[in-house]
Amino acid sequence: MTLHGIWELKKIALRNLARHKVKTILTSAAIMVSVAVYIFLNSWLGGMAVESRRNIVNYEIGAAKLQTKLYFEKKDEMPSYENFKDWEIYKDALDREGYCSTPRYVFSGTLFSTSGSAPILFHAVEPAAEMEVLRYVPYVDFGRFVQNGNFEIALGTMAAEKLKVGIPTRPHRLELEALIEQAAQNQNDRDFIRSLYDAATPAAKDPFAPVERLAEGNERVILKRSASKVDLDRYWNLIAQASRNDVRINAVIDIKAVPETIRPDKWEGELLPALRSEDIPLVEAAYEYESFMQAYLLNDDEDEALLEQVLAAMIRAGFSGAVRHVNQLVDAVVVGVINSPDPLPNGNTAYIPLDVLQDEAGMMLEGAVTELLIREKGVPDSRLPGKSESAEVITAALERGLAAHGLSLPNELGVKTWFDYSDEYLSYEAIQTGAPQVLAFLLLLLSFLGISNTILLAILERTKEIGMMRALGMTDKQMIMVYMLEAGFLGFIGGLLGIILGCIVNYPVVKYGFDFTAMADTLSDGIGFRTTGVFRSVWNVPVIIGSGLVATLLSSFMAIFPTRRAVKMPITESLRFE
């Protein structure tokens, strides 16, 4: 077919669109709405995903972690006994190669206050290094972040509310009055605290609160957003002086140690079957069975190096007897409450100085840490880790930095990226973002099915006209081409308008976002994504352009089947069709 012939067919298709203005407008509008909805949902959900990933990197993990390889294998169990010492050496080596890092010792426990208890994930940190790598530290709503040398805690907002420590943001009136009686030293203090709260609006009332709390005089009150930092600091000091922020940590520290004795049932039923074949002779040589005690006893003459090999073999086998559990109680005071853009630091999470936990007064860490969080220096917070922050590149940089001091990276240590630690969340994210996009795509397909129906009706209405054109010499292929072009123009017009409408709707969401803070506060488990407040869209240019192209092509191909059906009708029957 010549270019002139195609141009003539285009003119026929355009005339058909002009002759049937109402159908053209309605069909194009359906495509426009479908394309706009798809663009908006894809951009918005993409923005949620990108923001969540940034938050994981900037507020939780950094770009990567240096840990023992066995820790990563058992990371869901948080095996605190899988730790390493001399972290300062690795930090210095990374610093030489352009990376900042921060040490942590992560453990779980229970935190007790005067008003209750809550399970907490504790992070023992170096405050100055923590501020270099992660960005949650400035988001201390009340009080301040922890400082070295003091038994003090910065707590997530969720845990603070459960334990009733710090400044309550949405207490019921009787709870507030009880706090005032506890913290206020005179009438001036009482009036001052009451002045910081407003009565809750109807939208802020809790419909699930117990009946006694909904009674008159016990309504919820809200801390004023306009409260100044000076007033909040004064309020915090009153609460702290009343010992409201005093807490106690109850945690079990797991310490690796070669057991002095092993019962025969443990030896034969648990240890030997789990050992690697090459480790069995090593372990058997380290113990001797004593019939008098009916137990396997560790030989006294074993040297330190051999004992370390025996311990490593037992740990690899997962032998429970190689881990000693030590219960620790530590008194501390809450000095700050964190409310960051990421829900994890705001949850049942606490931060405590690493240096105070080293000896028996703390957690007997003796210089050990469970991880070293790593980030490239000077990288913008908006950028997700790239090749320069991959496990291979960071490992190579660490080895170069250690080699400069005549050292090497121990085999038991390894670097894992934020992606390796976020596999479960990323799978969940794919479901969260995929389902709405599938629904939007189905909506797009429904609009194209409407096009097919419109074309079919148009063909039925123009059956005589089709018969006449065929009688005048137009081939079946030319007839199919005319209606494909007509449907394609419908898809192009609707797709172009949909792109324009989708971008117009998406622009304010990219610039300002949607604030879901109230919803996030209401839902105890959050809203699924790793962000707490404002969701912003992103500009997904390939999807925006691609949706217009797909709309054009699908519309065009949707016309093939009804047109082929029409041209199969004999010309004589077409001319007699009413």
C-alpha atoms as one frame of an Amber mdcrd trajectory, in Angstrom:
protein
   0.000   0.000   0.000   1.400   3.400  -1.061   1.798   6.411   1.222  -0.899
   8.189  -0.812  -3.272   5.285  -0.234  -2.603   5.303   3.519  -3.145   9.076
   3.625  -6.533   8.664   1.890  -7.537   5.996   4.413  -6.526   8.366   7.237
  -8.800  11.063   5.834 -11.708   8.609   5.705 -11.049   7.578   9.343 -10.915
  11.214  10.485 -14.151  12.009   8.617 -15.833   9.090  10.396 -14.726  10.505
  13.767 -16.046  13.961  12.846 -19.375  12.532  11.676 -19.947  10.751  15.009
 -18.889  13.454  17.463 -20.812  12.165  20.506 -19.344   8.659  20.301 -15.885
  10.100  19.670 -16.095  12.365  22.711 -17.498   9.687  25.048 -15.034   6.991
  23.983 -12.055   9.367  24.163 -13.209  10.511  27.609 -13.340   6.895  28.834
  -9.792   6.304  27.621  -8.663   9.630  29.086  -9.967   8.774  32.571  -8.485
   5.267  32.467  -5.050   6.484  31.365  -5.087   9.343  33.926  -6.039   6.981
  36.775  -3.332   4.518  35.777  -0.669   7.239  35.574  -1.685   8.684  38.947
  -1.785   5.345  40.771   1.494   4.186  39.258   3.212   7.469  40.159   1.775
   7.616  43.668   2.503   4.001  44.562   5.942   4.377  43.018   6.495   7.423
  45.219   5.486   5.441  48.317   7.909   2.670  47.383  10.815   5.057  46.700
  10.185   7.034  49.899   9.981   3.827  51.930  13.283   2.588  50.517  14.951
   5.906  51.234  13.683   5.738  54.804  15.062   2.228  55.269  18.482   3.459
  54.148  18.445   6.854  55.883  16.764   5.933  59.171  17.317   2.205  59.748
  20.182   0.423  58.013  22.390   2.731  56.011  23.709   1.375  52.718  25.211
  -1.800  54.196  26.229  -3.613  57.376  29.432  -5.303  58.459  28.508  -8.325
  60.587  29.564 -11.887  61.180  28.339 -14.167  58.415  26.629 -16.391  60.960
  24.688 -13.396  62.310  23.230 -12.762  58.867  22.244 -16.417  58.514  20.349
 -16.193  61.827  19.324 -12.521  61.601  15.663 -13.249  62.350  16.729 -14.650
  65.740  18.946 -11.594  66.465  21.793 -13.739  67.880  23.587 -11.142  69.993
  26.341 -13.684  70.736  27.371 -13.370  67.072  29.387 -10.212  67.603  32.894
  -8.924  66.972  35.386  -6.619  68.680  37.921  -4.011  67.539  35.269  -2.269
  65.475  37.340   0.936  65.642  39.869  -0.625  63.264  37.202  -1.306  60.643
  35.695   2.144  61.122  39.088   3.784  60.531  39.709   1.629  57.454  36.347
   2.630  55.952  36.981   6.276  56.798  40.229   6.181  54.785  38.266   4.920
  51.771  35.500   7.526  51.866  32.841   5.773  53.954  31.353   6.753  57.304
  30.194   4.054  59.701  28.576   3.642  63.092  28.777   0.694  65.543  25.760
  -0.901  67.157  25.001  -3.649  69.601  21.425  -4.815  69.006  19.515  -6.801
  71.607  15.928  -7.306  72.710  14.442  -7.025  76.159  11.657  -5.602  78.255
  11.473  -2.011  79.429   9.653  -1.270  82.682   8.310   2.103  83.760   6.243
   3.124  86.776   3.120   2.670  84.614   3.741  -0.516  82.683   6.102  -2.550
  80.500   6.736  -3.156  76.821   8.966  -5.395  74.669  11.702  -3.248  73.142
  14.367  -3.603  70.482  17.447  -1.878  71.900  20.221  -0.278  69.870  23.387
   0.527  71.795  24.986   3.309  69.737  27.825   5.807  69.493  25.792   9.073
  69.307  28.280  11.092  67.220  28.837   8.292  64.670  25.097   7.568  64.564
  24.401  11.147  63.453  26.898  10.778  60.584  25.254   7.705  59.073  21.547
   7.911  59.949  19.035  10.755  59.917  16.564   9.943  62.712  18.600  11.690
  65.428  17.287  15.257  64.742  13.690  14.002  64.964  13.517  14.101  68.753
  10.081  15.569  69.448  10.667  16.069  73.159  13.873  16.125  75.187  17.149
  15.278  73.437  19.161  12.403  72.024  21.369  10.247  74.266  24.901  11.246
  75.243  27.944   9.132  76.086  28.663   8.313  79.703  25.065   8.269  80.943
  22.516   5.495  81.412  19.854   7.203  79.317  17.446   6.208  76.560  15.842
   7.831  73.536  12.538   6.054  72.946  10.150   5.737  70.000   6.808   7.522
  70.324   4.805   4.276  70.320   6.800   2.795  73.187   6.667   6.102  75.100
   2.869   6.105  74.883   2.633   2.482  76.046   4.947   3.111  78.992   3.446
   6.537  79.740   6.809   8.252  79.825   7.669  11.643  78.405   5.099  14.199
  77.283   1.708  12.673  76.394   0.351  14.043  73.110  -3.247  12.724  73.215
  -4.143  11.840  76.817  -7.632  11.626  78.261  -8.407  14.398  80.685  -8.269
  12.247  83.833  -4.875  10.867  82.731  -3.632  14.415  82.273  -4.911  15.468
  85.697  -3.135  12.493  87.287   0.074  13.544  85.542  -0.366  17.123  86.729
  -0.728  15.982  90.334   2.450  13.944  89.954   4.608  16.506  88.129   3.368
  19.983  89.112   5.045  21.580  92.111   2.625  24.488  92.503  -0.512  26.031
  91.024   1.514  27.899  88.431   2.861  24.588  87.108  -0.657  23.137  87.026
  -2.018  26.039  84.998   1.013  25.915  82.712   0.549  22.223  81.850  -3.193
  22.616  81.248  -2.521  25.572  78.944  -0.526  23.322  76.603  -3.580  21.220
  75.685  -6.751  21.770  73.660  -9.936  19.738  73.700  -9.964  17.168  70.896
 -12.078  17.856  67.840 -14.823  15.302  67.072 -12.620  13.821  64.324  -9.857
  13.168  66.836 -12.043  11.336  69.348 -11.350   7.661  69.765 -14.492   5.585
  68.966 -12.816   2.445  70.327 -11.978   3.893  73.745 -13.451   2.117  76.809
 -16.832   3.401  77.962 -15.444   4.923  81.144 -13.051   7.048  79.085 -15.874
   8.392  76.969 -17.740   9.586  80.041 -18.309  13.290  80.391 -15.266  14.995
  81.888 -12.830  12.398  80.556 -12.612  13.496  76.924  -9.395  13.270  74.996
  -7.182  16.367  74.900  -4.495  17.173  72.311  -1.101  18.771  72.843  -1.040
  22.089  70.987   1.049  22.075  67.823   1.858  25.707  68.523   3.584  24.887
  71.828   7.069  26.448  71.804  10.265  24.486  72.401  10.894  26.511  75.556
   7.516  25.474  76.965   8.027  21.844  75.961  11.479  21.781  77.577  10.006
  23.191  80.784   7.208  20.594  80.662   9.760  17.813  80.062  11.861  18.898
  83.038   8.804  18.867  85.323   8.027  15.313  84.225  11.648  14.181  84.627
  11.873  15.653  88.145   8.797  13.622  89.094  10.660  10.402  88.104   8.063
   9.674  85.423  10.882   8.974  82.947  12.784   6.494  85.119  12.852   3.033
  83.530  14.506  -0.347  84.011  15.874  -2.607  81.270  15.465  -6.358  81.672
  17.430  -8.176  78.985  19.134 -11.509  78.446  22.624 -11.312  76.980  23.820
 -14.359  75.061  27.528 -15.110  75.493  29.443 -17.686  73.464  31.459 -20.059
  75.621  32.728 -23.630  75.362  30.680 -25.612  77.927  32.668 -27.201  80.743
  30.376 -30.252  80.847  27.958 -31.828  78.386  25.363 -34.446  79.326  25.512
 -37.704  77.311  22.020 -37.176  75.865  23.056 -33.715  74.626  26.373 -35.051
  73.342  24.909 -37.941  71.367  21.463 -36.589  70.550  22.153 -32.921  69.745
  25.831 -32.091  69.322  27.452 -34.912  67.328  24.654 -35.296  64.710  24.766
 -31.521  64.008  28.549 -31.209  63.662  30.231 -31.170  60.284  32.164 -34.387
  59.634  35.517 -32.570  59.720  34.645 -30.958  63.104  33.750 -34.177  64.925
  37.356 -35.305  65.665  38.209 -31.800  66.899  35.325 -31.726  69.391  35.805
 -35.337  70.513  39.490 -34.632  71.243  38.559 -31.667  73.451  36.314 -33.707
  75.796  36.664 -36.820  77.872  33.816 -38.895  79.282  33.775 -39.259  83.091
  31.653 -42.193  84.212  31.638 -40.932  87.806  29.866 -37.689  86.767  28.132
 -39.308  83.805  29.102 -36.373  81.607  31.659 -35.279  79.042  34.223 -32.943
  80.640  36.357 -30.347  78.851  40.052 -31.209  79.006  42.019 -28.836  81.228
  45.044 -28.739  78.969  43.300 -27.353  75.891  44.940 -24.145  74.673  43.041
 -20.965  73.806  43.367 -21.318  70.035  41.981 -24.857  70.062  39.107 -23.823
  72.295  38.189 -21.094  69.798  38.048 -23.709  67.036  35.858 -25.968  69.179
  33.538 -23.066  69.985  33.296 -22.099  66.297  32.394 -25.691  65.393  29.657
 -25.805  68.045  28.225 -22.461  66.949  28.153 -23.592  63.305  26.260 -26.671
  64.425  23.760 -24.547  66.336  24.517 -26.302  69.617  22.507 -24.561  72.350
  25.018 -25.515  75.054  27.640 -23.207  73.504  25.554 -20.137  74.306  25.261
 -18.936  77.903  22.273 -16.744  78.808  22.932 -13.963  81.317  20.027 -11.945
  82.695  20.801  -8.252  83.229  18.882  -5.438  84.926  19.909  -1.881  84.070
  18.341   1.298  85.427  18.122   4.231  83.032  16.166   7.407  82.343  14.317
   8.383  79.168  15.792  11.660  77.897  14.052  11.956  74.525  11.166  10.725
  72.373  11.734  10.108  68.649   9.113  10.828  65.995  10.825  10.465  62.614
   9.448  10.065  59.060  10.149   6.328  59.367   7.932   4.134  61.572  10.686
   1.804  62.855  12.540   4.318  65.084   9.119   5.509  66.282   7.952   2.060
  67.376   9.033  -0.221  70.204  12.623   0.900  69.687  15.134   2.405  72.112
  18.613   3.888  71.725  21.168   3.807  74.548  24.863   4.834  74.636  27.165
   1.970  73.751  29.926   2.994  76.160  27.878   2.547  79.353  27.070  -1.099
  78.577  30.646  -2.388  78.470  31.166  -3.673  82.014  29.088  -5.529  84.599
  27.161  -2.360  85.440  25.792  -2.505  81.905  25.550  -5.552  79.637  29.118
  -6.915  79.872  29.790  -6.192  76.193  33.579  -5.779  76.654  33.945  -3.848
  73.396  31.754  -6.123  71.266  29.238  -4.922  68.665  26.836  -6.849  66.471
  27.064  -4.578  63.417  28.791  -1.653  61.767  26.402   0.407  59.629  28.026
   1.917  56.532  27.251   4.818  54.163  29.305   6.621  51.559  30.432  10.082
  52.643  28.662  13.074  51.125  25.952  11.050  49.383  22.601  12.939  49.226
  19.786  11.502  51.329  17.505  11.413  48.275  19.763   8.915  46.485  19.378
   5.203  47.002  22.650   3.235  47.289  24.252   2.547  43.919  27.261   0.582
  42.708  29.664   2.501  44.954  27.725   1.215  47.986  27.400  -2.393  46.856
  28.714  -5.216  49.042  31.564  -5.969  46.637  32.793  -2.360  46.396  32.538
  -1.734  50.160  34.313  -5.025  50.927  37.129  -4.132  48.539  37.426  -0.661
  50.097  37.493  -2.167  53.596  40.231  -4.618  52.608  42.310  -1.774  51.114
  41.877   0.305  54.271  42.905  -2.629  56.479  45.860  -3.482  54.237  47.205
   0.042  54.803  47.600  -0.935  58.486  49.009  -4.363  57.653  45.710  -6.083
  58.542  43.192  -8.237  56.686  39.438  -8.778  56.914  38.623 -11.877  59.017
  36.829 -14.661  57.141  33.958 -14.691  59.618  32.996 -11.081  58.800  31.046
 -10.024  55.730  29.253  -7.041  54.216  25.541  -7.244  53.391  23.568  -4.432
  51.767  20.277  -2.849  52.836  18.652  -4.822  50.013  19.739  -8.121  51.591
  18.132  -7.084  54.881  14.912  -5.805  53.322  13.872  -8.808  51.249  10.737
  -9.472  53.315   9.643  -5.843  53.172  10.360  -5.616  49.433   8.187  -8.692
  48.805   5.406  -7.082  50.822   5.923  -3.799  48.973   5.533  -5.583  45.622
   2.135  -6.890  46.730   1.045  -3.517  48.122   1.954  -1.630  44.956   1.114
  -4.373  42.472  -2.549  -5.009  43.351  -3.796  -1.407  42.804  -1.816  -1.147
  39.579  -3.383  -4.367  38.311  -6.828  -2.945  39.081  -5.950   0.260  37.242
  -4.710  -1.734  34.242  -7.939  -3.753  34.240  -9.835  -0.461  34.194  -7.740
   0.503  31.176  -8.645  -2.761  29.448 -12.346  -2.270  30.205 -12.243   1.064
  28.440 -10.702  -0.628  25.404 -13.418  -3.254  25.441 -15.811  -0.317  25.315
 -13.964   0.888  22.207 -14.420  -2.511  20.607 -18.130  -2.346  21.379 -18.319
   1.194  19.976 -16.592   0.117  16.757 -18.911  -2.878  16.472 -21.996  -0.654
  16.764 -20.501   1.796  14.289 -19.932  -1.021  11.813 -23.498  -2.286  12.217
 -24.855   1.208  11.652 -22.693   1.641   8.554 -23.179  -1.806   7.023 -24.752
  -0.350   3.848 -21.974   2.188   3.602 -19.374  -0.557   3.968 -21.087  -2.619
   1.253 -21.154   0.362  -1.090 -17.451   1.139  -0.516 -16.562  -2.497  -1.157
 -18.717  -2.473  -4.327 -16.763   0.588  -5.509 -13.538  -1.362  -5.194 -12.226
  -0.945  -1.621 -10.563  -4.161  -0.506 -11.206  -5.947   2.784  -7.712  -5.025
   3.989  -8.394  -1.350   3.273 -11.695  -1.522   5.194  -9.951  -3.106   8.182
  -7.210  -0.455   7.969  -9.797   2.377   7.980 -11.431   1.168  11.180  -8.084
   0.402  12.819  -7.000   3.968  12.074 -10.311   5.307  13.368  -9.943   3.378
  16.643  -6.271   4.302  16.833  -7.121   8.006  16.580  -9.651   7.508  19.401
  -6.939   5.888  21.540  -4.402   8.599  20.649  -6.778  11.443  21.529  -7.899
   9.752  24.763  -4.323   8.757  25.682  -2.966  12.267  25.061  -5.744  13.846
  27.130  -5.204  11.175  29.802  -1.489  11.992  30.004  -2.295  15.684  30.379
  -4.965  15.035  33.019  -2.793  12.483  34.856   0.139  14.940  35.014  -2.134
  17.759  36.196  -3.543  15.576  38.990  -0.103  14.171  39.844   1.725  17.518
  40.040   0.430  18.695  43.453   1.000  15.207  44.883   4.616  15.295  43.664
   5.148  18.783  45.081   3.134  18.616  48.319   2.009  15.000  48.790  -0.861
  13.581  50.810  -0.598  13.812  54.596  -1.640  10.493  56.155  -0.249  11.289
  59.602  -3.649  10.980  61.283  -4.261   7.582  59.671  -0.782   6.365  60.626
  -1.379   7.458  64.232  -4.708   5.624  64.345  -3.376   2.341  62.942  -1.087
   0.719  65.478   0.708  -1.326  62.813   1.121   1.628  60.467  -0.108   1.722
  56.889   2.197  -0.881  55.412   4.876   1.353  53.908   8.005   2.547  55.721
   6.814   6.110  56.067   4.582   7.773  58.630   3.177  10.953  57.198   3.343
  12.608  53.789   3.273  10.446  50.665   4.616  12.040  47.481   4.332  10.825
  43.924   7.206  10.510  41.484   7.396  11.241  37.761   7.601   7.856  36.028
   8.281   9.145  32.503   8.450   5.706  30.773   5.037   4.759  32.208   3.528
   8.151  31.336   4.675   7.947  27.703   4.062   4.210  27.505   0.456   4.499
  28.710  -0.318   6.844  25.788   1.323   4.481  23.287  -0.452   1.450  24.773
  -3.789   3.293  24.630  -3.248   4.047  20.916  -2.085   0.557  19.944  -4.670
  -1.345  21.979  -7.476   0.814  20.653  -6.310   0.178  17.120  -6.051  -3.577
  17.537  -9.439  -3.730  19.300 -11.038  -2.747  15.966  -9.681  -5.741  14.036
 -12.113  -8.418  15.188 -15.462  -6.603  14.671 -14.252  -5.221  11.317 -13.178
  -8.636  10.054 -16.607  -9.956  10.984 -18.280  -7.190   8.968 -16.238  -7.621
   5.814 -17.030 -11.336   5.691 -20.666 -10.458   4.888 -21.405 -10.720   1.137
 -21.635  -7.325  -0.599 -25.219  -7.977  -1.784 -26.375  -8.661   1.793 -24.557
  -5.543   3.041 -26.403  -3.354   0.514 -29.782  -4.805   1.603 -28.949  -4.502
   5.388 -31.391  -2.342   7.404
